[in-house]
XYZ file of C-alpha atoms in Angstrom:
525
model
C -50.946 41.573 16.696
C -51.719 38.796 14.246
C -48.664 39.720 12.194
C -46.401 39.387 15.242
C -48.073 36.124 16.178
C -47.505 34.705 12.693
C -43.904 35.980 12.669
C -43.231 34.438 16.069
C -44.747 31.167 14.884
C -42.467 31.137 11.804
C -39.372 31.801 13.929
C -40.301 29.108 16.425
C -41.033 26.644 13.625
C -37.682 27.391 11.993
C -35.812 26.897 15.264
C -37.709 23.676 15.900
C -36.740 22.293 12.489
C -33.155 23.437 12.863
C -32.696 21.920 16.289
C -34.299 18.580 15.487
C -31.753 15.793 15.267
C -31.411 12.191 14.169
C -29.067 9.503 15.458
C -26.348 7.586 13.665
C -25.225 4.516 15.610
C -21.527 3.655 15.742
C -20.364 0.392 17.318
C -16.637 0.038 18.054
C -14.815 -3.178 18.850
C -12.860 -3.461 22.088
C -9.519 -2.526 20.507
C -10.833 0.692 18.972
C -8.110 3.175 18.040
C -8.077 6.086 20.529
C -8.085 8.539 17.633
C -11.349 7.260 16.109
C -13.690 9.315 18.360
C -11.658 12.416 17.510
C -12.058 11.662 13.813
C -15.845 11.460 14.209
C -15.991 14.738 16.128
C -14.202 16.421 13.255
C -16.840 15.170 10.806
C -19.602 16.401 13.116
C -18.016 19.847 13.464
C -17.579 20.201 9.710
C -21.174 19.151 9.105
C -22.502 21.675 11.610
C -20.328 24.480 10.198
C -22.057 23.942 6.867
C -25.380 24.736 8.538
C -26.848 21.369 7.626
C -30.194 20.336 9.007
C -31.178 18.111 10.675
C -28.356 17.660 13.131
C -26.906 14.147 13.120
C -25.821 12.894 16.517
C -23.289 10.066 16.830
C -24.160 7.430 19.413
C -20.930 5.532 20.061
C -20.697 2.280 21.987
C -18.089 -0.441 22.490
C -18.913 -4.161 22.321
C -16.804 -7.176 23.243
C -18.636 -10.177 21.800
C -21.611 -11.323 19.727
C -24.093 -11.195 22.616
C -23.179 -7.647 23.599
C -23.258 -6.619 19.924
C -26.789 -8.015 19.569
C -28.154 -6.343 22.700
C -26.386 -3.040 22.005
C -27.770 -2.764 18.485
C -31.300 -3.562 19.666
C -31.003 -0.788 22.253
C -29.890 1.614 19.530
C -32.764 0.693 17.214
C -35.247 1.111 20.050
C -33.870 4.614 20.621
C -34.058 5.337 16.913
C -31.167 5.440 14.406
C -30.981 6.240 10.680
C -28.008 3.941 10.112
C -25.215 1.974 11.771
C -21.450 2.045 11.303
C -20.153 -1.332 12.440
C -16.959 -2.486 14.188
C -13.768 -3.812 12.586
C -14.110 -7.302 14.128
C -15.346 -9.582 11.347
C -16.831 -12.060 13.852
C -19.341 -9.414 14.941
C -20.450 -8.446 11.449
C -22.934 -11.269 10.643
C -25.294 -10.620 13.585
C -25.243 -6.853 13.019
C -25.812 -7.244 9.283
C -28.727 -9.601 9.901
C -30.519 -7.247 12.289
C -29.980 -4.229 10.036
C -31.218 -6.142 6.979
C -34.405 -7.201 8.802
C -35.095 -3.650 9.954
C -33.951 -2.097 6.634
C -31.356 0.047 8.380
C -28.285 0.937 6.256
C -25.246 -0.873 7.686
C -21.798 0.613 6.966
C -18.483 -1.262 7.231
C -14.967 0.116 6.905
C -12.699 -2.927 7.103
C -11.245 -5.571 4.787
C -13.377 -8.637 4.247
C -12.948 -11.630 1.907
C -15.024 -11.787 -1.240
C -18.337 -13.575 -0.846
C -22.083 -13.199 -1.204
C -23.178 -9.559 -0.921
C -25.218 -8.661 2.156
C -28.489 -6.771 1.881
C -28.438 -3.194 3.257
C -24.629 -3.346 3.717
C -22.136 -0.842 2.315
C -18.394 -1.423 2.782
C -16.173 1.622 2.418
C -13.072 -0.564 2.377
C -12.149 -1.441 -1.229
C -13.507 -4.726 -2.606
C -11.007 -7.512 -1.876
C -10.636 -8.811 -5.453
C -9.837 -5.312 -6.723
C -7.375 -4.791 -3.876
C -5.601 -8.021 -4.854
C -5.337 -6.770 -8.452
C -3.933 -3.468 -7.230
C -1.292 -5.192 -5.108
C -0.252 -7.320 -8.082
C -0.090 -4.326 -10.449
C 2.180 -2.385 -8.088
C 4.472 -5.383 -7.542
C 4.611 -6.070 -11.291
C 5.597 -2.433 -11.938
C 8.883 -3.111 -10.117
C 9.945 -5.632 -12.782
C 11.300 -8.140 -10.282
C 12.451 -11.430 -11.806
C 11.682 -13.372 -8.641
C 10.721 -12.684 -5.049
C 9.998 -14.190 -1.664
C 6.695 -13.540 0.111
C 6.665 -13.558 3.917
C 3.126 -13.617 5.311
C 1.443 -14.102 8.694
C -2.183 -15.072 8.049
C -4.491 -16.540 5.436
C -5.867 -13.016 5.019
C -2.396 -12.035 3.828
C -2.505 -14.734 1.158
C -5.928 -13.546 0.040
C -4.581 -10.014 -0.443
C -1.539 -11.268 -2.340
C -3.131 -14.039 -4.393
C -2.906 -12.130 -7.689
C 0.838 -11.707 -7.139
C 1.074 -15.396 -8.086
C -0.186 -14.487 -11.558
C 2.624 -12.036 -12.281
C 4.524 -13.049 -15.408
C 7.995 -13.818 -14.042
C 10.431 -16.400 -15.481
C 9.185 -19.788 -14.322
C 12.676 -21.189 -13.810
C 13.252 -18.662 -11.042
C 11.830 -19.261 -7.571
C 8.703 -17.583 -6.199
C 8.808 -18.543 -2.526
C 5.900 -18.157 -0.081
C 6.792 -18.615 3.589
C 4.585 -18.138 6.641
C 6.128 -16.333 9.600
C 4.956 -16.243 13.213
C 4.957 -13.475 15.869
C 7.483 -15.117 18.223
C 9.801 -16.378 15.499
C 13.496 -15.599 15.144
C 13.318 -13.835 11.797
C 17.106 -13.926 11.378
C 16.865 -17.646 10.639
C 14.294 -16.907 7.941
C 16.437 -14.208 6.335
C 19.521 -16.432 6.381
C 17.543 -19.013 4.417
C 16.411 -16.361 1.948
C 19.991 -15.144 1.612
C 21.064 -18.693 0.715
C 18.506 -18.589 -2.092
C 20.446 -15.512 -3.361
C 17.122 -13.672 -3.188
C 17.056 -9.919 -2.574
C 13.472 -8.953 -3.424
C 11.025 -9.602 -0.598
C 7.319 -8.919 0.006
C 6.249 -8.773 3.664
C 2.694 -8.742 5.006
C 2.465 -8.715 8.797
C 0.986 -6.777 11.700
C 2.124 -3.169 11.837
C 3.979 -3.463 15.141
C 6.193 -6.233 13.738
C 7.380 -4.475 10.563
C 10.347 -2.633 12.098
C 11.524 -5.583 14.269
C 11.457 -7.835 11.198
C 13.496 -5.373 9.148
C 15.891 -4.854 12.058
C 16.596 -8.587 12.161
C 17.026 -8.600 8.385
C 19.695 -5.941 8.821
C 21.503 -8.045 11.420
C 22.141 -10.779 8.829
C 23.075 -8.423 5.985
C 19.698 -8.392 4.235
C 19.043 -4.661 4.403
C 21.778 -3.437 2.080
C 21.869 -1.352 -1.090
C 20.831 -4.266 -3.320
C 17.875 -5.414 -1.172
C 14.338 -4.462 -2.166
C 11.293 -4.734 0.085
C 7.583 -4.317 -0.598
C 5.533 -3.868 2.601
C 1.910 -4.898 2.100
C 0.542 -3.533 5.390
C -1.573 -0.518 4.412
C -0.419 1.419 7.499
C 3.321 0.869 7.002
C 3.634 4.455 5.751
C 3.009 5.645 9.337
C 6.203 4.036 10.652
C 9.516 5.786 11.324
C 12.192 3.966 9.302
C 15.026 6.384 10.083
C 16.453 4.282 12.916
C 17.182 1.461 10.466
C 19.846 3.617 8.767
C 19.611 1.599 5.587
C 20.206 2.153 1.881
C 17.821 -0.690 0.987
C 14.903 0.172 -1.291
C 11.688 -0.065 0.755
C 8.259 0.497 -0.789
C 4.993 0.655 1.131
C 1.434 0.680 -0.168
C -1.378 2.935 1.039
C -4.905 4.136 0.277
C -3.807 7.593 1.397
C -1.820 10.262 -0.362
C -0.440 12.095 2.657
C 0.571 15.129 0.563
C -3.030 16.129 -0.223
C -4.193 19.438 1.347
C -7.475 17.873 2.537
C -5.569 15.466 4.789
C -3.416 18.284 6.205
C -6.562 20.254 7.021
C -8.178 17.222 8.648
C -5.187 16.424 10.875
C -4.928 20.061 11.915
C -8.563 19.895 12.996
C -7.998 16.564 14.794
C -5.068 18.090 16.686
C -7.197 20.789 18.341
C -7.199 20.245 22.091
C -4.512 17.548 21.965
C -1.065 17.800 23.549
C 0.743 16.577 20.427
C 0.064 17.467 16.818
C -1.182 14.727 14.498
C 0.815 14.611 11.263
C -0.677 13.495 7.915
C 1.978 10.746 7.733
C 0.618 9.281 10.998
C -2.970 8.782 9.806
C -3.949 5.131 9.492
C -6.239 3.760 6.810
C -8.908 2.746 9.342
C -9.165 6.316 10.638
C -9.375 7.799 7.141
C -12.036 5.360 5.947
C -14.095 5.806 9.135
C -13.953 9.556 8.519
C -15.138 9.082 4.942
C -17.910 6.653 5.913
C -19.380 9.030 8.519
C -19.045 12.091 6.284
C -20.467 10.309 3.238
C -23.458 8.998 5.214
C -24.304 12.377 6.720
C -23.910 14.185 3.422
C -26.130 11.760 1.506
C -28.789 11.827 4.218
C -28.931 15.612 3.999
C -29.101 15.514 0.186
C -31.931 12.992 0.250
C -33.771 15.108 2.810
C -33.554 18.094 0.444
C -34.722 16.035 -2.534
C -37.558 14.335 -0.684
C -39.238 16.134 2.227
C -41.002 12.899 3.159
C -37.739 11.668 4.645
C -38.540 12.738 8.178
C -36.542 14.155 11.055
C -38.237 12.194 13.803
C -36.217 9.166 15.013
C -38.157 5.932 14.545
C -38.128 3.439 17.391
C -37.693 -0.094 16.013
C -37.796 -3.302 18.011
C -35.595 -6.240 17.009
C -38.285 -8.816 17.807
C -41.066 -7.076 15.888
C -41.862 -6.895 12.176
C -41.053 -3.237 11.680
C -38.732 -1.429 9.302
C -37.090 1.983 8.986
C -39.501 3.921 6.804
C -36.951 5.362 4.375
C -34.014 3.058 5.124
C -34.174 1.128 1.852
C -34.320 4.313 -0.189
C -31.442 5.827 1.791
C -29.332 2.721 1.134
C -29.828 2.843 -2.638
C -29.387 6.614 -2.749
C -25.935 6.195 -1.186
C -25.031 3.490 -3.712
C -26.028 5.726 -6.624
C -23.686 8.536 -5.606
C -19.923 8.788 -5.933
C -17.413 10.989 -4.161
C -14.574 12.557 -6.120
C -13.423 15.476 -4.036
C -15.108 17.268 -1.145
C -14.081 16.183 2.336
C -13.225 12.543 1.562
C -9.697 11.486 2.509
C -9.656 8.338 0.358
C -11.516 9.629 -2.717
C -12.553 8.537 -5.277
C -15.410 6.556 -3.735
C -17.975 4.585 -5.751
C -20.012 1.443 -5.073
C -21.548 -1.311 -7.146
C -25.187 -2.372 -6.781
C -24.250 -4.708 -3.909
C -22.571 -2.068 -1.745
C -18.985 -3.045 -2.558
C -16.489 -0.242 -3.110
C -15.151 -0.355 -6.662
C -13.340 2.979 -6.979
C -10.246 4.005 -5.017
C -6.551 4.792 -5.465
C -3.576 2.777 -4.265
C -0.260 4.568 -3.786
C 3.235 3.096 -3.828
C 5.412 5.040 -1.381
C 9.200 4.704 -1.630
C 11.219 5.086 1.567
C 14.937 5.853 1.338
C 16.823 6.930 4.457
C 13.538 7.700 6.218
C 12.228 10.002 3.470
C 8.876 9.085 1.899
C 7.714 9.827 -1.631
C 4.759 8.612 -3.716
C 6.340 7.117 -6.839
C 3.440 5.203 -8.415
C -0.336 4.937 -8.141
C -3.067 2.604 -9.368
C -6.828 2.734 -9.863
C -9.149 -0.156 -10.839
C -9.832 1.583 -14.158
C -6.155 1.068 -15.128
C -6.298 -2.726 -15.212
C -2.729 -4.041 -15.149
C -1.197 -0.633 -15.828
C 0.111 1.873 -13.267
C 0.870 5.582 -13.253
C 4.513 6.366 -12.545
C 5.053 9.678 -10.746
C 8.694 9.965 -11.867
C 9.989 10.352 -15.411
C 13.122 8.547 -16.590
C 15.424 11.426 -15.626
C 14.026 11.544 -12.077
C 14.321 7.756 -11.705
C 17.936 7.885 -12.880
C 18.744 10.728 -10.494
C 17.260 8.798 -7.553
C 19.325 5.722 -8.467
C 22.517 7.777 -8.730
C 21.923 9.452 -5.361
C 21.487 6.039 -3.759
C 24.645 4.802 -5.492
C 26.703 7.569 -3.917
C 25.938 6.261 -0.440
C 28.030 3.105 -0.871
C 31.408 2.049 -2.248
C 30.684 0.136 -5.432
C 32.524 -3.200 -5.533
C 33.476 -4.184 -9.080
C 34.254 -7.869 -9.713
C 36.714 -8.569 -12.537
C 39.073 -11.205 -13.947
C 42.577 -10.506 -15.216
C 42.780 -10.436 -18.975
C 44.363 -7.960 -21.373
C 43.444 -5.410 -22.509
C 40.500 -5.168 -20.116
C 41.984 -5.743 -16.672
C 45.702 -5.991 -15.889
C 47.811 -5.831 -12.768
C 48.891 -2.248 -12.346
C 52.490 -1.563 -13.306
C 52.593 2.226 -13.506
C 52.317 4.758 -10.692
C 49.882 7.557 -11.417
C 49.130 8.783 -7.919
C 45.934 6.798 -7.149
C 45.412 3.713 -4.999
C 44.224 1.435 -7.799
C 45.712 -2.074 -8.015
C 44.567 -2.700 -11.600
C 44.495 -0.881 -14.882
C 43.216 -1.432 -18.368
C 40.199 -0.619 -20.529
C 37.613 -1.912 -18.026
C 39.157 0.065 -15.170
C 39.286 3.257 -17.267
C 35.634 2.793 -18.261
C 34.417 2.387 -14.670
C 36.569 5.318 -13.519
C 35.078 7.625 -16.147
C 31.534 6.614 -15.145
C 32.360 7.044 -11.448
C 33.875 10.479 -12.017
C 30.842 11.533 -14.033
C 28.317 10.273 -11.441
C 30.452 11.060 -8.403
C 30.620 7.670 -6.672
C 33.520 5.635 -5.273
C 34.497 2.115 -6.343
C 36.939 -0.719 -5.714
C 38.013 -3.598 -7.987
C 38.127 -7.178 -6.654
C 39.722 -9.936 -8.754
C 38.409 -13.475 -9.253
C 39.979 -16.489 -10.960
C 36.893 -17.731 -12.810
C 34.325 -16.138 -15.085
C 31.493 -18.165 -13.625
C 30.557 -21.824 -14.085
C 27.472 -23.616 -12.811
C 27.911 -26.841 -10.823
C 24.773 -28.990 -11.301
C 25.750 -31.256 -8.390
C 25.867 -28.456 -5.800
C 23.551 -26.104 -7.736
C 26.000 -23.254 -7.195
C 28.050 -20.873 -9.324
C 31.679 -19.831 -8.935
C 33.760 -16.860 -10.049
C 32.220 -13.548 -11.061
C 28.668 -14.907 -11.203
C 28.956 -16.203 -7.632
C 30.237 -12.810 -6.475
C 27.154 -11.140 -7.942
C 24.733 -13.712 -6.547
C 26.334 -13.563 -3.090
C 26.182 -9.758 -3.203
C 29.881 -9.505 -2.465
C 30.091 -7.364 -5.612
C 27.685 -4.813 -7.056
C 28.713 -5.402 -10.663
C 31.187 -7.350 -12.776
C 33.105 -6.242 -15.860
C 35.305 -8.294 -18.211
C 35.242 -10.172 -21.511
C 32.438 -12.450 -20.309
C 30.424 -14.518 -22.762
C 26.677 -14.056 -22.375
C 25.118 -17.512 -22.138
C 21.519 -18.498 -21.500
C 22.436 -20.017 -18.132
C 24.211 -16.855 -16.974
C 21.452 -14.636 -18.302
C 18.906 -16.543 -16.205
C 20.549 -15.553 -12.896
C 22.158 -12.132 -13.492
C 21.382 -9.084 -15.600
C 23.661 -8.053 -18.472
C 24.156 -4.573 -19.891
C 24.696 -4.001 -23.573
C 28.251 -5.035 -24.576
C 30.692 -2.194 -23.914
C 32.945 -3.280 -26.804
C 32.217 -4.783 -30.199
C 35.209 -6.659 -31.702
C 33.486 -6.820 -35.091
C 34.510 -10.441 -35.621
C 32.795 -11.685 -38.767
C 32.318 -15.034 -40.476
C 32.005 -15.037 -44.247
C 29.779 -17.646 -45.794
C 29.606 -18.249 -49.505
C 25.915 -18.852 -50.091
C 23.802 -18.535 -53.169
C 23.001 -14.969 -52.239
C 26.671 -14.278 -51.487
C 25.757 -12.366 -48.312
C 28.166 -11.629 -45.496
C 26.995 -12.533 -41.986
C 28.536 -11.116 -38.844
C 28.431 -12.837 -35.451
């Protein structure tokens, strides 16, 4: 009888421990993404499938202003929570941080915030802003642009892009920063940029304005083969660019590598019970980081509970107007800071924090978009400094360039001059209007790479007019983008080199000048 009594007591005690739960508070701002609650449910399901104890219950609420944030948090602390995940509205953060610091409750953020004094008991899963700025600059620098125009909406945009100003580009070339506004006619802006003969553009704006801006760029001829765009919005990879029908080179930046199996598994789980399937390419950074914050918190709490049995299961009721603290809150906070996340269930791994709760380890991915297709071509991590990791080798980069070249007719600017370019006099069955060495060279390259071309003739090589600050001839054709390339016996001068790129000379005339010096050496020019 005693044996059965003891056995029954053990079973009951086990069930009691297993079914005990603690609360994790989650406060959303009014514009919370509809998918966020689904993301949290997925974390909860995964945690329970692992048989973790105690059970962690999410208590989700929505607040609209500072007063409601204050009262809501005090209600949560009175009920008993082991931590709080805060909203994305930065205006609500100070009051929530203050209350959590006073009560020694770990406070978790998952949104961008400017660099400043670290806040006690606060952990931000969004990468530290100074490191993000370095990552942006490293990815832009990897493109080897000689100059560019930056179109931005807010001061936050400038903060993200401030290190771009430090990129080592030729100082005589323009680096233009221009603020744009939601109701603006962007075609006027792009016409101005086109007059600058600029074709490399960085855009940082709200996600819902990216496609309309690019559409208006297309309307004024600024979304062609030679145009290059870098989109700084971290969710730009979720957009559908196929309707633009463009050959322009568009690169987005993201904290997510959408090809990873872990993200495919997560979105499959999120899709359960929904009418439409969620694709990995549709996951926004906010959703991924919220997932990681909740998972990381729950996992570390469980680990600490295993390490130290004094970390109790019973929710502690704390009052905002009393001098009381969460018994193990301070220890929980520092335990989370001491741990990193490399793999596991994290969607934005690697994750690591400094002693002040700022995230200092993450990956940034450069995603190239051509004709709607997306591919990660480069990545960066804070440990790399100014370097990046290219995902393509030289052969792959060349192949991608050739495939893009085949989508357009290449316009070749030239000037009549024997033996390079002459008016055609013989009939050989093609539609060419010129002949000569330069024509034969381009034709051989085109046949080898399988692209089409057309020669256009100009009267001048290219002279600069200081009064009008404009070029004429072949140089003007290149700057105006009315030609893709120029070929002729053109002298390479410093002025021309500063505005267009030159290949290696395709012909060496071996003209030499002999000087009778003491050493009797022959010098060739």
